[in-house]
Amino acid sequence: VKDALDGSGGNIHNLLLGRSSGSLFAFKNNAYHITVNSANAAIALLPNVSMVDSSTYTLTMDAIKGDETGANGINAFGMIFCFDQPTKTKTTFYTFQVINVKKGEYQFWKYDSSKGADNAWSEIWHGTFGKEFHQGHGPRAANTFNIFMKNSMFTFTVNGKFVRKVQDKSLKSGRIGMIVNLNGTEVAFTNLLLTSN
């Protein structure tokens, strides 16, 4: 899968468009934009694309606007992968996100709805970002994230720089997508690439 997010070929992967749960999903300026207009995080998934073992998911994210002070909540955005809904009552996935504030951090989470609302999210790893991350918003704030998945080992890079290698054997495969958190945050997504290694 390559370049599914500029809209030039139409909505070839049937991404969510329009308003949903208070947030806005749209193609504009050759990118796929998610604008959060509610208290809930906004999620967009590619309906028919799955990440499996021995694959790489690459995505460029550009923060357009949002509260970067941390005063009103967690301004975060990133990637969803290994998303699965085996039953109507169970949803599982991983996220690799960045908290877009000064001295912010990367976070690797697992979500499992079967554990109940209070325990669905479990943090696998977090760490402060360095100079490799372009913090803030606007043209200079675009960042390319890579997730390399092999034998339940995940290697994360940002703008070509190694960030962390983490093992977790919970989820083996599933759909990919994007997540944006905090009311008022808008993020533009481009250069989506999913390859088998």
Coordinates of N, CA and C in Angstrom, one line a residue, residues 31-185:
A31 N -3.3 16.0 1.4 CA -3.1 15.2 2.6 C -4.5 14.8 3.2
Y32 N -4.4 13.9 4.1 CA -5.6 13.4 4.8 C -5.6 14.1 6.2
H33 N -6.6 14.9 6.4 CA -6.6 15.7 7.7 C -7.7 15.1 8.7
I34 N -7.3 15.0 9.9 CA -8.2 14.7 11.0 C -8.2 15.9 11.9
T35 N -9.4 16.4 12.2 CA -9.6 17.5 13.1 C -10.5 17.1 14.2
V36 N -10.0 17.1 15.5 CA -10.8 16.7 16.6 C -11.6 17.8 17.1
N37 N -12.9 17.6 17.2 CA -13.8 18.6 17.7 C -14.7 18.0 18.8
S38 N -14.1 17.1 19.6 CA -14.9 16.5 20.7 C -13.9 16.1 21.8
A39 N -14.4 15.6 22.9 CA -13.6 15.2 24.0 C -12.9 13.8 23.8
N40 N -13.4 13.2 22.7 CA -12.8 11.8 22.4 C -11.8 11.9 21.3
A41 N -10.8 11.0 21.4 CA -9.8 10.9 20.3 C -10.5 10.5 19.0
A42 N -9.9 11.0 17.9 CA -10.5 10.6 16.6 C -9.6 9.6 15.9
I43 N -10.2 8.5 15.4 CA -9.5 7.4 14.8 C -10.0 7.2 13.3
A44 N -9.0 7.0 12.4 CA -9.4 6.6 11.0 C -8.6 5.4 10.7
L45 N -9.3 4.4 10.1 CA -8.6 3.1 9.8 C -8.7 2.9 8.3
L46 N -7.7 2.2 7.7 CA -7.9 1.7 6.3 C -8.6 0.4 6.4
P47 N -9.8 0.3 5.8 CA -10.7 -0.8 6.0 C -10.1 -2.2 5.6
N48 N -9.4 -2.2 4.5 CA -9.0 -3.5 3.9 C -7.5 -3.7 3.8
V49 N -6.8 -3.0 4.8 CA -5.3 -3.2 4.7 C -4.8 -3.6 6.1
S50 N -4.1 -4.7 6.1 CA -3.6 -5.3 7.4 C -2.1 -5.3 7.5
M51 N -1.6 -5.1 8.7 CA -0.2 -5.2 9.0 C 0.0 -6.6 9.5
V52 N 1.0 -7.3 9.0 CA 1.3 -8.7 9.4 C 2.8 -8.8 9.8
D53 N 3.1 -9.9 10.3 CA 4.5 -10.1 10.8 C 5.5 -9.8 9.6
S54 N 6.6 -9.3 9.9 CA 7.7 -8.9 9.0 C 7.2 -7.9 8.0
S55 N 6.8 -6.7 8.5 CA 6.3 -5.6 7.6 C 6.7 -4.3 8.2
T56 N 6.6 -3.3 7.4 CA 6.9 -1.9 7.9 C 5.8 -1.0 7.5
Y57 N 5.4 -0.1 8.5 CA 4.4 0.9 8.4 C 5.0 2.2 8.5
T58 N 4.9 3.1 7.5 CA 5.5 4.4 7.5 C 4.5 5.4 7.3
L59 N 4.5 6.6 8.0 CA 3.5 7.6 7.9 C 4.2 8.9 8.3
T60 N 3.9 10.0 7.4 CA 4.3 11.3 7.8 C 3.1 12.1 8.4
M61 N 3.4 12.8 9.5 CA 2.4 13.5 10.2 C 2.8 14.9 10.4
D62 N 1.9 15.9 10.1 CA 2.2 17.3 10.2 C 1.1 17.9 11.1
A63 N 1.5 18.4 12.3 CA 0.5 19.1 13.2 C 0.2 20.4 12.6
I64 N -1.1 20.7 12.3 CA -1.5 21.9 11.7 C -1.9 22.9 12.8
K65 N -2.6 22.4 13.8 CA -2.9 23.3 15.0 C -3.2 22.4 16.2
G66 N -3.2 23.1 17.3 CA -3.5 22.4 18.6 C -2.8 23.0 19.7
D67 N -3.3 22.7 20.9 CA -2.7 23.2 22.2 C -1.5 22.5 22.5
E68 N -0.3 23.2 22.4 CA 1.0 22.6 22.7 C 1.5 22.9 24.1
T69 N 0.6 23.5 24.9 CA 1.1 23.9 26.3 C 0.8 22.7 27.3
G70 N -0.1 21.8 26.9 CA -0.4 20.7 27.8 C -1.4 21.2 28.9
A71 N -1.8 22.4 28.8 CA -2.7 23.0 29.9 C -4.1 22.4 29.9
N72 N -4.6 22.0 28.7 CA -6.0 21.6 28.5 C -6.1 20.1 28.2
G73 N -5.1 19.3 28.4 CA -5.1 17.9 28.1 C -3.9 17.4 27.3
I74 N -4.0 16.2 26.8 CA -2.9 15.6 26.1 C -3.0 15.8 24.6
N75 N -2.2 16.6 24.0 CA -2.1 16.8 22.6 C -1.2 15.7 22.0
A76 N -1.9 14.7 21.5 CA -1.1 13.5 21.0 C -1.7 13.1 19.6
F77 N -0.8 12.5 18.8 CA -1.2 11.9 17.6 C -0.3 10.8 17.2
G78 N -0.7 9.9 16.3 CA 0.2 8.9 15.9 C -0.5 7.8 15.0
M79 N 0.0 6.6 15.2 CA -0.3 5.5 14.3 C -1.0 4.4 15.1
I80 N -2.0 3.8 14.5 CA -2.7 2.6 15.0 C -2.3 1.4 14.1
F81 N -2.0 0.3 14.7 CA -1.7 -0.9 13.9 C -2.1 -2.1 14.7
C82 N -2.2 -3.2 13.9 CA -2.7 -4.5 14.5 C -4.1 -4.4 15.1
F83 N -4.9 -3.6 14.4 CA -6.3 -3.4 14.9 C -7.1 -4.6 14.5
D84 N -7.9 -5.1 15.5 CA -8.7 -6.2 15.2 C -10.0 -6.2 16.1
Q85 N -11.1 -6.6 15.5 CA -12.4 -6.7 16.2 C -12.9 -8.1 16.0
P86 N -12.4 -9.1 16.8 CA -12.8 -10.5 16.6 C -14.3 -10.7 17.0
T87 N -14.8 -9.9 17.9 CA -16.2 -10.0 18.3 C -16.8 -8.6 18.5
K88 N -18.1 -8.5 18.6 CA -18.7 -7.2 18.7 C -18.3 -6.5 20.0
T89 N -17.9 -7.3 21.0 CA -17.5 -6.7 22.3 C -16.0 -6.6 22.5
K90 N -15.2 -7.0 21.6 CA -13.8 -7.0 21.8 C -13.1 -6.2 20.6
T91 N -12.3 -5.2 21.0 CA -11.5 -4.5 20.0 C -10.0 -4.4 20.6
T92 N -9.1 -4.7 19.8 CA -7.7 -4.7 20.2 C -6.8 -3.9 19.2
F93 N -5.8 -3.2 19.6 CA -4.9 -2.6 18.7 C -3.7 -2.0 19.5
Y94 N -2.6 -1.7 18.8 CA -1.5 -0.9 19.3 C -1.6 0.5 18.8
T95 N -1.0 1.4 19.5 CA -0.7 2.8 19.0 C 0.7 3.2 19.3
F96 N 1.3 3.9 18.4 CA 2.6 4.6 18.6 C 2.3 6.1 18.4
Q97 N 2.4 6.8 19.5 CA 2.0 8.2 19.5 C 3.1 9.1 20.0
V98 N 2.9 10.4 19.7 CA 3.8 11.4 20.3 C 3.0 12.4 21.0
I99 N 3.5 12.9 22.2 CA 2.8 13.9 22.9 C 3.5 15.2 22.4
N100 N 2.8 16.0 21.7 CA 3.4 17.2 20.9 C 3.4 18.4 21.8
V101 N 4.2 18.4 22.8 CA 4.5 19.6 23.7 C 6.0 19.6 23.9
K102 N 6.5 20.8 24.3 CA 7.9 20.9 24.7 C 8.3 19.9 25.7
K103 N 9.4 19.2 25.5 CA 9.8 18.1 26.4 C 8.8 17.0 26.4
G104 N 8.1 16.8 25.3 CA 7.1 15.7 25.2 C 7.8 14.3 25.0
E105 N 6.9 13.3 24.7 CA 7.5 12.0 24.7 C 6.7 11.1 23.6
Y106 N 7.4 10.0 23.3 CA 6.8 9.0 22.5 C 6.1 8.0 23.5
Q107 N 5.0 7.4 23.0 CA 4.3 6.4 23.8 C 3.8 5.2 22.9
F108 N 4.1 4.0 23.4 CA 3.6 2.8 22.8 C 2.6 2.1 23.7
W109 N 1.3 2.0 23.2 CA 0.2 1.5 24.0 C -0.4 0.3 23.3
K110 N -1.1 -0.5 24.2 CA -1.9 -1.6 23.7 C -3.3 -1.3 24.2
Y111 N -4.3 -1.5 23.4 CA -5.7 -1.3 23.8 C -6.4 -2.6 23.7
D112 N -7.2 -3.0 24.7 CA -8.0 -4.2 24.7 C -9.3 -4.0 25.4
S113 N -10.4 -3.8 24.7 CA -11.6 -3.4 25.3 C -12.2 -4.4 26.2
S114 N -11.8 -5.7 26.0 CA -12.3 -6.8 26.9 C -11.9 -6.7 28.3
K115 N -10.9 -5.8 28.6 CA -10.5 -5.6 30.0 C -11.3 -4.6 30.8
G116 N -12.3 -4.0 30.1 CA -13.1 -3.0 30.8 C -12.6 -1.6 30.5
A117 N -13.5 -0.7 30.7 CA -13.2 0.7 30.3 C -12.0 1.3 31.1
D118 N -11.9 0.9 32.4 CA -10.8 1.4 33.3 C -9.5 0.8 33.0
N119 N -9.5 -0.4 32.4 CA -8.2 -1.1 32.2 C -7.9 -1.4 30.7
A120 N -8.6 -0.8 29.8 CA -8.5 -1.1 28.4 C -7.1 -0.7 27.9
W121 N -6.6 0.4 28.3 CA -5.3 0.9 27.8 C -4.2 0.5 28.8
S122 N -3.1 -0.1 28.2 CA -1.9 -0.4 28.9 C -0.7 0.1 28.2
E123 N 0.1 0.8 28.9 CA 1.3 1.4 28.3 C 2.4 0.4 28.3
I124 N 3.0 0.2 27.1 CA 4.1 -0.8 27.0 C 5.4 -0.1 27.1
W125 N 5.6 1.1 26.6 CA 6.8 1.9 26.7 C 6.5 3.4 26.5
H126 N 7.3 4.2 27.1 CA 7.3 5.6 26.8 C 8.8 6.2 27.0
G127 N 9.0 7.3 26.3 CA 10.4 7.9 26.4 C 10.4 9.3 25.8
T128 N 11.1 10.2 26.4 CA 11.2 11.5 25.9 C 11.8 11.6 24.5
F129 N 11.2 12.5 23.6 CA 11.8 12.6 22.3 C 13.0 13.6 22.3
G130 N 13.8 13.4 21.3 CA 15.0 14.3 21.2 C 14.9 15.2 20.0
K131 N 16.1 15.6 19.5 CA 16.1 16.6 18.4 C 15.6 16.0 17.1
E132 N 15.5 14.7 17.0 CA 15.0 14.1 15.8 C 13.5 14.4 15.5
F133 N 12.8 14.8 16.6 CA 11.4 15.1 16.4 C 11.2 16.6 16.3
H134 N 10.4 17.0 15.2 CA 10.2 18.4 14.9 C 8.9 18.9 15.7
Q135 N 9.1 19.4 16.9 CA 8.0 19.7 17.8 C 7.3 21.0 17.3
G136 N 6.0 21.1 17.6 CA 5.3 22.3 17.2 C 4.3 22.0 16.1
H137 N 4.0 23.0 15.3 CA 3.0 22.9 14.2 C 3.5 23.7 13.1
G138 N 2.9 23.4 11.9 CA 3.3 24.2 10.7 C 4.2 23.4 9.8
P139 N 4.7 24.0 8.7 CA 5.5 23.3 7.7 C 6.7 22.6 8.2
R140 N 7.3 23.2 9.2 CA 8.6 22.6 9.8 C 8.3 21.5 10.8
A141 N 7.0 21.2 11.1 CA 6.7 20.3 12.1 C 6.3 18.9 11.5
A142 N 6.6 18.6 10.3 CA 6.3 17.3 9.7 C 7.3 16.3 10.2
N143 N 6.8 15.1 10.5 CA 7.6 14.0 11.1 C 7.2 12.7 10.4
T144 N 8.2 12.0 10.0 CA 8.0 10.7 9.4 C 8.3 9.6 10.4
F145 N 7.3 8.8 10.8 CA 7.4 7.7 11.7 C 7.5 6.4 11.0
N146 N 8.3 5.4 11.5 CA 8.4 4.1 10.9 C 8.2 3.1 12.0
I147 N 7.4 2.0 11.7 CA 7.3 0.9 12.7 C 7.7 -0.3 11.9
F148 N 8.8 -1.0 12.3 CA 9.2 -2.3 11.7 C 8.8 -3.4 12.7
M149 N 8.0 -4.3 12.1 CA 7.4 -5.4 13.0 C 8.0 -6.7 12.5
K150 N 8.6 -7.5 13.4 CA 9.1 -8.8 13.0 C 9.2 -9.7 14.3
N151 N 8.6 -10.8 14.2 CA 8.6 -11.8 15.3 C 8.3 -11.1 16.7
S152 N 7.2 -10.3 16.7 CA 6.7 -9.7 17.9 C 7.7 -8.6 18.4
M153 N 8.7 -8.2 17.6 CA 9.6 -7.2 18.0 C 9.3 -5.9 17.1
F154 N 9.1 -4.8 17.8 CA 8.8 -3.6 17.1 C 10.0 -2.6 17.2
T155 N 10.4 -2.1 16.1 CA 11.5 -1.1 16.0 C 10.9 0.2 15.5
F156 N 11.1 1.3 16.3 CA 10.5 2.6 16.0 C 11.6 3.5 15.6
T157 N 11.4 4.2 14.5 CA 12.3 5.3 14.1 C 11.4 6.5 13.8
V158 N 12.0 7.7 14.0 CA 11.4 9.0 13.7 C 12.4 9.8 12.9
N159 N 11.9 10.2 11.7 CA 12.8 11.0 10.8 C 14.1 10.3 10.5
G160 N 14.1 9.0 10.4 CA 15.2 8.2 10.0 C 16.1 7.9 11.2
K161 N 15.8 8.3 12.4 CA 16.6 8.0 13.6 C 16.0 7.0 14.5
F162 N 16.8 6.0 14.8 CA 16.3 4.9 15.7 C 15.9 5.5 17.1
V163 N 14.7 5.1 17.5 CA 14.1 5.6 18.8 C 14.1 4.5 19.8
R164 N 13.6 3.3 19.5 CA 13.4 2.2 20.5 C 13.1 0.9 19.8
K165 N 13.5 -0.2 20.4 CA 13.1 -1.5 20.0 C 12.4 -2.1 21.2
V166 N 11.1 -2.6 21.0 CA 10.3 -3.2 22.1 C 9.6 -4.5 21.6
Q167 N 9.6 -5.4 22.5 CA 8.9 -6.7 22.2 C 7.6 -6.8 22.9
D168 N 6.5 -7.2 22.2 CA 5.2 -7.5 22.8 C 4.6 -8.5 22.0
K169 N 4.1 -9.6 22.6 CA 3.6 -10.8 21.8 C 2.1 -10.8 21.8
S170 N 1.4 -9.8 22.3 CA 0.0 -9.8 22.4 C -0.8 -9.9 21.1
L171 N -0.4 -9.0 20.1 CA -1.2 -8.9 18.9 C -0.3 -9.2 17.7
K172 N -0.7 -10.0 16.8 CA 0.1 -10.5 15.7 C -0.1 -9.8 14.4
S173 N -1.4 -9.3 14.2 CA -1.7 -8.7 12.9 C -2.9 -7.9 13.0
G174 N -3.3 -7.1 12.0 CA -4.5 -6.3 12.0 C -4.4 -5.1 11.2
R175 N -5.5 -4.3 11.1 CA -5.5 -3.1 10.3 C -4.7 -2.0 10.8
I176 N -4.4 -1.0 9.9 CA -3.6 0.1 10.3 C -4.5 1.4 10.2
G177 N -4.0 2.5 10.8 CA -4.7 3.7 10.7 C -4.0 4.8 11.5
M178 N -4.8 5.9 11.9 CA -4.2 7.1 12.5 C -5.1 7.4 13.7
I179 N -4.5 8.1 14.7 CA -5.2 8.6 15.8 C -4.8 10.0 16.2
V180 N -5.7 10.8 16.6 CA -5.5 12.2 17.0 C -6.3 12.5 18.3
N181 N -5.6 13.1 19.2 CA -6.3 13.3 20.5 C -6.2 14.8 20.9
L182 N -7.1 15.3 21.5 CA -7.3 16.6 22.1 C -8.2 17.5 21.3
N183 N -9.2 17.9 21.8 CA -10.2 18.9 21.2 C -9.4 20.1 20.6
G184 N -9.6 20.3 19.3 CA -9.0 21.5 18.7 C -7.7 21.1 17.9
T185 N -7.3 19.9 18.0 CA -6.1 19.5 17.3 C -6.4 19.0 15.9

